[in-house]
PDB file of C-alpha atoms and ligand atoms in Angstrom:
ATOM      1  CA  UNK A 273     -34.110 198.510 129.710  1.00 65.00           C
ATOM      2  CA  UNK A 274     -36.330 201.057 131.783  1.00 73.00           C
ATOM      3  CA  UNK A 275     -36.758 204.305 129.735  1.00 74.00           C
ATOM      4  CA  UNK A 276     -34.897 207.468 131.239  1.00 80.00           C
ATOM      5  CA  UNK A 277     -34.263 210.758 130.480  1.00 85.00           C
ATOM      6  CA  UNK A 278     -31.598 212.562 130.108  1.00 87.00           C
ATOM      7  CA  UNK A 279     -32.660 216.088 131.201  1.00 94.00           C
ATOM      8  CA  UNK A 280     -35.324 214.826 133.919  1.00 97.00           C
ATOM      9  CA  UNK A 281     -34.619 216.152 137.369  1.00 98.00           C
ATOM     10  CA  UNK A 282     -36.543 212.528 139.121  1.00 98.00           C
ATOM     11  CA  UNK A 283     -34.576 210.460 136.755  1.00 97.00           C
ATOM     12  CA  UNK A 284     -31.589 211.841 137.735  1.00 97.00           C
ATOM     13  CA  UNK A 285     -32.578 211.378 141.545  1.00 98.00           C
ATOM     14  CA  UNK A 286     -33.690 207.545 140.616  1.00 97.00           C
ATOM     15  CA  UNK A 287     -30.165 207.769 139.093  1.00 97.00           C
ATOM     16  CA  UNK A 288     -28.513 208.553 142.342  1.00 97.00           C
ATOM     17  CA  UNK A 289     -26.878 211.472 139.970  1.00 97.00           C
ATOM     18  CA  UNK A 290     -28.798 214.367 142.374  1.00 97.00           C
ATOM     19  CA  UNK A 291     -28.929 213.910 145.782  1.00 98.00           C
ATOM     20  CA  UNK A 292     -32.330 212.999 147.726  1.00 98.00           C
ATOM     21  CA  UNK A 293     -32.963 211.938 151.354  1.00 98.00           C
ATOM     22  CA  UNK A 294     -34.526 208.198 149.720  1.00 98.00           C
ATOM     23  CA  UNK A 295     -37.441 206.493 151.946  1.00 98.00           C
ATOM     24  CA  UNK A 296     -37.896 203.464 149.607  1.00 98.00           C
ATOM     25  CA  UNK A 297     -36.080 202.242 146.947  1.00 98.00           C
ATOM     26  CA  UNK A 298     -37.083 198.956 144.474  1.00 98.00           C
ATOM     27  CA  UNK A 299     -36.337 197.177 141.362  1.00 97.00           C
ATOM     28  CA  UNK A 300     -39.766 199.601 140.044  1.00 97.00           C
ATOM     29  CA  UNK A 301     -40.433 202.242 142.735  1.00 98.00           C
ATOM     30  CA  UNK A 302     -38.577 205.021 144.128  1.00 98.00           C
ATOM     31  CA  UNK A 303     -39.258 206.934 147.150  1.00 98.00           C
ATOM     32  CA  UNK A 304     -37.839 210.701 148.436  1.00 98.00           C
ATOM     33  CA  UNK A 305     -38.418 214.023 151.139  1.00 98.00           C
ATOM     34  CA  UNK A 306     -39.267 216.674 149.276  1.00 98.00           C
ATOM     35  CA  UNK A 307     -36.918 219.534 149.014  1.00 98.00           C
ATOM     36  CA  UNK A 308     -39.448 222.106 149.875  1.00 98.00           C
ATOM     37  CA  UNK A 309     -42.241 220.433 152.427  1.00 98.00           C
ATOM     38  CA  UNK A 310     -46.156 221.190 152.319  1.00 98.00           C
ATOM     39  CA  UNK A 311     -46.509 219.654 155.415  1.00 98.00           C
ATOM     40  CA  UNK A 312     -44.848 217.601 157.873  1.00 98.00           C
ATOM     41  CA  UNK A 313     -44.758 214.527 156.175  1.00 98.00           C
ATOM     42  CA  UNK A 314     -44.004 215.883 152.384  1.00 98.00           C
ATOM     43  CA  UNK A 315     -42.580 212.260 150.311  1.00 99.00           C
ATOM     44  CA  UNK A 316     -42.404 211.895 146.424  1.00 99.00           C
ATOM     45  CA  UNK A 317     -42.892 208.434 145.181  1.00 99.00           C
ATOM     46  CA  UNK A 318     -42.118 208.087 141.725  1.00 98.00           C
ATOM     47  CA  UNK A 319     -41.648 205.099 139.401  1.00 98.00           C
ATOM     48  CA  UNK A 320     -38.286 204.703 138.042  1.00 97.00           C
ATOM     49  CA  UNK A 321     -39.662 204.607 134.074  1.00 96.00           C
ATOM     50  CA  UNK A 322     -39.891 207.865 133.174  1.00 97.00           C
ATOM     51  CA  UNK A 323     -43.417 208.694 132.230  1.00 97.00           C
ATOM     52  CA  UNK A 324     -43.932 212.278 131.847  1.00 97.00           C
ATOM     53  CA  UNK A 325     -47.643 212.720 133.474  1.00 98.00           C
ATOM     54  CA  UNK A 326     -50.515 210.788 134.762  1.00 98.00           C
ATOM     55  CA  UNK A 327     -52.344 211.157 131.017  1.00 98.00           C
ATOM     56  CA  UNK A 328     -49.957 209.018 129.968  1.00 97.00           C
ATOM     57  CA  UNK A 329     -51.009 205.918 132.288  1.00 97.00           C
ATOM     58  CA  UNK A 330     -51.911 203.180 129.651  1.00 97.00           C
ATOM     59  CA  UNK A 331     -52.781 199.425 130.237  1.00 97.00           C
ATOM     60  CA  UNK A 332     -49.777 198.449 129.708  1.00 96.00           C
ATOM     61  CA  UNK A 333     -48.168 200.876 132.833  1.00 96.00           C
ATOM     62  CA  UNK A 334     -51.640 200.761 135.058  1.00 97.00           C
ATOM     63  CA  UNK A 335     -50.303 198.624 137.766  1.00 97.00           C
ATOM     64  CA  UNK A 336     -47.294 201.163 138.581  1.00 97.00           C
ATOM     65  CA  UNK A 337     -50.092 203.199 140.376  1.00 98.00           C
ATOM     66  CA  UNK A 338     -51.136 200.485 141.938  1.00 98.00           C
ATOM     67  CA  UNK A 339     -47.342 199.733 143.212  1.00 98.00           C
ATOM     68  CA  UNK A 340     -46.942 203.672 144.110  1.00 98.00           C
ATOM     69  CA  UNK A 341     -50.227 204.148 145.958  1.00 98.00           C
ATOM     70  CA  UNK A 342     -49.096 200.558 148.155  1.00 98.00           C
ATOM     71  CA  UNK A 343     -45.585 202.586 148.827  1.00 98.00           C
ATOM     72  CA  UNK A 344     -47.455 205.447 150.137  1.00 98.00           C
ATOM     73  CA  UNK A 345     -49.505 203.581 152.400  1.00 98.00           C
ATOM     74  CA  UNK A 346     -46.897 201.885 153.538  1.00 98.00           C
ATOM     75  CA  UNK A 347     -44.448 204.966 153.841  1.00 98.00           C
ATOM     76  CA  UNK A 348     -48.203 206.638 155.285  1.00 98.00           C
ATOM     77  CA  UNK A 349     -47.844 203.792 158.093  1.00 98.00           C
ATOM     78  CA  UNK A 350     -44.076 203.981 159.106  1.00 98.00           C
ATOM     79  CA  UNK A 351     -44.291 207.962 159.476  1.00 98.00           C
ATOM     80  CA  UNK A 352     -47.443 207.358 161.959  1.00 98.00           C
ATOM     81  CA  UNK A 353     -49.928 209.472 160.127  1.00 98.00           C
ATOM     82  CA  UNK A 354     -51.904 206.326 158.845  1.00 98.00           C
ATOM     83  CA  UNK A 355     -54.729 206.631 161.196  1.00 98.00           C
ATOM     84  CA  UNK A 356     -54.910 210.290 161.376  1.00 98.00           C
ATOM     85  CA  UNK A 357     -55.280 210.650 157.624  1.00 98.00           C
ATOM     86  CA  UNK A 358     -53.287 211.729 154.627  1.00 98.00           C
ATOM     87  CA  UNK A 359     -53.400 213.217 151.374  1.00 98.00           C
ATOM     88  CA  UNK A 360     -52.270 211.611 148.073  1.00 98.00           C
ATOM     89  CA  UNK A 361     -51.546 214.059 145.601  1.00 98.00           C
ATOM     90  CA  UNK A 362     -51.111 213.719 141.551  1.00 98.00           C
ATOM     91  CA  UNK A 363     -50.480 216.860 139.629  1.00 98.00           C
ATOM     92  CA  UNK A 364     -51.122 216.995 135.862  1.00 98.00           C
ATOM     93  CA  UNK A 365     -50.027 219.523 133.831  1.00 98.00           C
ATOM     94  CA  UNK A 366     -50.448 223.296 134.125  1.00 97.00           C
ATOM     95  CA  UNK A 367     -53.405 224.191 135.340  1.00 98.00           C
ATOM     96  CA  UNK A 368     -53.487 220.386 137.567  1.00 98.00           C
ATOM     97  CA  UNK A 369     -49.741 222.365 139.128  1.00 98.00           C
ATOM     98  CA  UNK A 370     -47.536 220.099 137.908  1.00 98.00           C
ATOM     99  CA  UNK A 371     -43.811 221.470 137.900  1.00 98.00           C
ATOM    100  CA  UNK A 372     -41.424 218.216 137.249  1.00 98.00           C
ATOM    101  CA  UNK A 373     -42.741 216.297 134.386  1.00 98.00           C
ATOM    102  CA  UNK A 374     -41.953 212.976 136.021  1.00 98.00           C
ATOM    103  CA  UNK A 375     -44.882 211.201 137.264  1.00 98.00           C
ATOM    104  CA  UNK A 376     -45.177 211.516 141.138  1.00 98.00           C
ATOM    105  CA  UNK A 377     -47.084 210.636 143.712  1.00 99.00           C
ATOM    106  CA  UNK A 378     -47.435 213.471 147.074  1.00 99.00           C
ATOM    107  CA  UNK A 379     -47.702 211.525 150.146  1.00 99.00           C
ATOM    108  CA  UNK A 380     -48.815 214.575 152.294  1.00 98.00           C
ATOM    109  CA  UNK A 381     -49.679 214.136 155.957  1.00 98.00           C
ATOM    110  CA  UNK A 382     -49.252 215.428 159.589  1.00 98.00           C
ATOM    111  CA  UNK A 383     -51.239 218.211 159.833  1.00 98.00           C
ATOM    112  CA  UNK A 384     -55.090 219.252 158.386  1.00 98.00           C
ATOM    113  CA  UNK A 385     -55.808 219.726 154.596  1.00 97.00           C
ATOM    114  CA  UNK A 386     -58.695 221.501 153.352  1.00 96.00           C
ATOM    115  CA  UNK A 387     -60.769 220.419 150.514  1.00 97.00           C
ATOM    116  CA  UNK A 388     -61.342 222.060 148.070  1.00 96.00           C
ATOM    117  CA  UNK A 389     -57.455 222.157 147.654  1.00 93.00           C
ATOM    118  CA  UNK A 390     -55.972 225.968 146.585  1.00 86.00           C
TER     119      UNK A 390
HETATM  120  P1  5GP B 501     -45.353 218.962 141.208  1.00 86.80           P
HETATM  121  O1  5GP B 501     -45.601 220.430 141.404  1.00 86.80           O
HETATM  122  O2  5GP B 501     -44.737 218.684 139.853  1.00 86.80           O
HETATM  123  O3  5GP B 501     -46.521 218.090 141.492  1.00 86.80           O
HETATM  124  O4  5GP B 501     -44.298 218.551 142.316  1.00 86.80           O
HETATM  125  C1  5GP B 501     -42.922 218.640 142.180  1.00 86.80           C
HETATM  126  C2  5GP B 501     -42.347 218.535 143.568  1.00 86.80           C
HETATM  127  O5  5GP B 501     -40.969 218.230 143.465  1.00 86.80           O
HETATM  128  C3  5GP B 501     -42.465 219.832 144.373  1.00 86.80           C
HETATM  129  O6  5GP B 501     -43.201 219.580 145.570  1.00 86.80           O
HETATM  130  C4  5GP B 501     -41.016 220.213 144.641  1.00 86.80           C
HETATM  131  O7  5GP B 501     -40.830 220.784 145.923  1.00 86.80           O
HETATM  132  C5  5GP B 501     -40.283 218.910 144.475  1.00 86.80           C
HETATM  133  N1  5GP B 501     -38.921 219.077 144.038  1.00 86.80           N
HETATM  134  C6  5GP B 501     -38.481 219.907 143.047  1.00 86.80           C
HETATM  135  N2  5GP B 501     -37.146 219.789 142.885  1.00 86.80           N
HETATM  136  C7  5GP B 501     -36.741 218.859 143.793  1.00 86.80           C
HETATM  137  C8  5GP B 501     -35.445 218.308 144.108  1.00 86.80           C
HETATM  138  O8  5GP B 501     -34.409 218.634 143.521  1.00 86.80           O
HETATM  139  N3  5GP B 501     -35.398 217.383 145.103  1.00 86.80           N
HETATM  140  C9  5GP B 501     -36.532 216.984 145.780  1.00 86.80           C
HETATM  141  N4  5GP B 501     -36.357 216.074 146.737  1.00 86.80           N
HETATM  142  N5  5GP B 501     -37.751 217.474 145.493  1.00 86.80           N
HETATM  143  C10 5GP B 501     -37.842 218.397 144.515  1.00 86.80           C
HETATM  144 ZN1   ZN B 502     -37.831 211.202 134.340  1.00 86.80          ZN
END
């Protein structure tokens, strides 16, 4: 059984119990739009286990980067901003911006991003 939790706002998308406009959906990997875009192309890829932050990437759970950076490329192809360029974003924590203590990917594309990011 894949941990979940209860009062997790991505669970409850992976769920299907909140409503999401999904991109990609498998047995490990979940993708969505996000509600409130950064850029043109704004997705959320998220693993279905709940794991609360990128800190908490282990040996055992390593590869489910792996599997969420291939989705974004992917997703990064199909949206047509492949060869232009894109942004991957992780958040950790407070001062990293994190918000929804899911682990999530940012696919962020169609338009320029500076560096160094805000
Ligand atoms: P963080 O700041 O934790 O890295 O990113 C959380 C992201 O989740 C934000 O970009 C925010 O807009 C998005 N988000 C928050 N609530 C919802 C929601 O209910 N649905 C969707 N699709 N995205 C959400
Ligand atoms: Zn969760």
């Amino acid at each position: 059984m894949l941990k979940t939790m209860e009062n997790c706002l991505f669970c409850k998308i992976a769920k299907k119990e909140i409503p999401s406009t999904l991109v990609y959906e498998d047995a490990s990997i979940l993708a969505f739009k996000d509600i409130n875009p950064q850029a043109p192309v704004h997705t959320i890829i998220i693993p279905r286990e709940h794991i609360e932050r990128v800190s908490e990437i282990t040996e055992k759970n390593a590869s489910l980067l792996g599997e969420m950076a291939l989705v974004g490329n992917r997703l990064a192809q199909k949206e047509g901003v492949s060869e232009r360029g894109y942004r991957f974003v992780i958040n950790c924590n407070r001062e990293g911006g994190q918000t929804v203590f899911h682990l999530h990917l940012h696919l962020l594309g169609g338009r320029s991003f500076r560096w160094p990011p805000g």
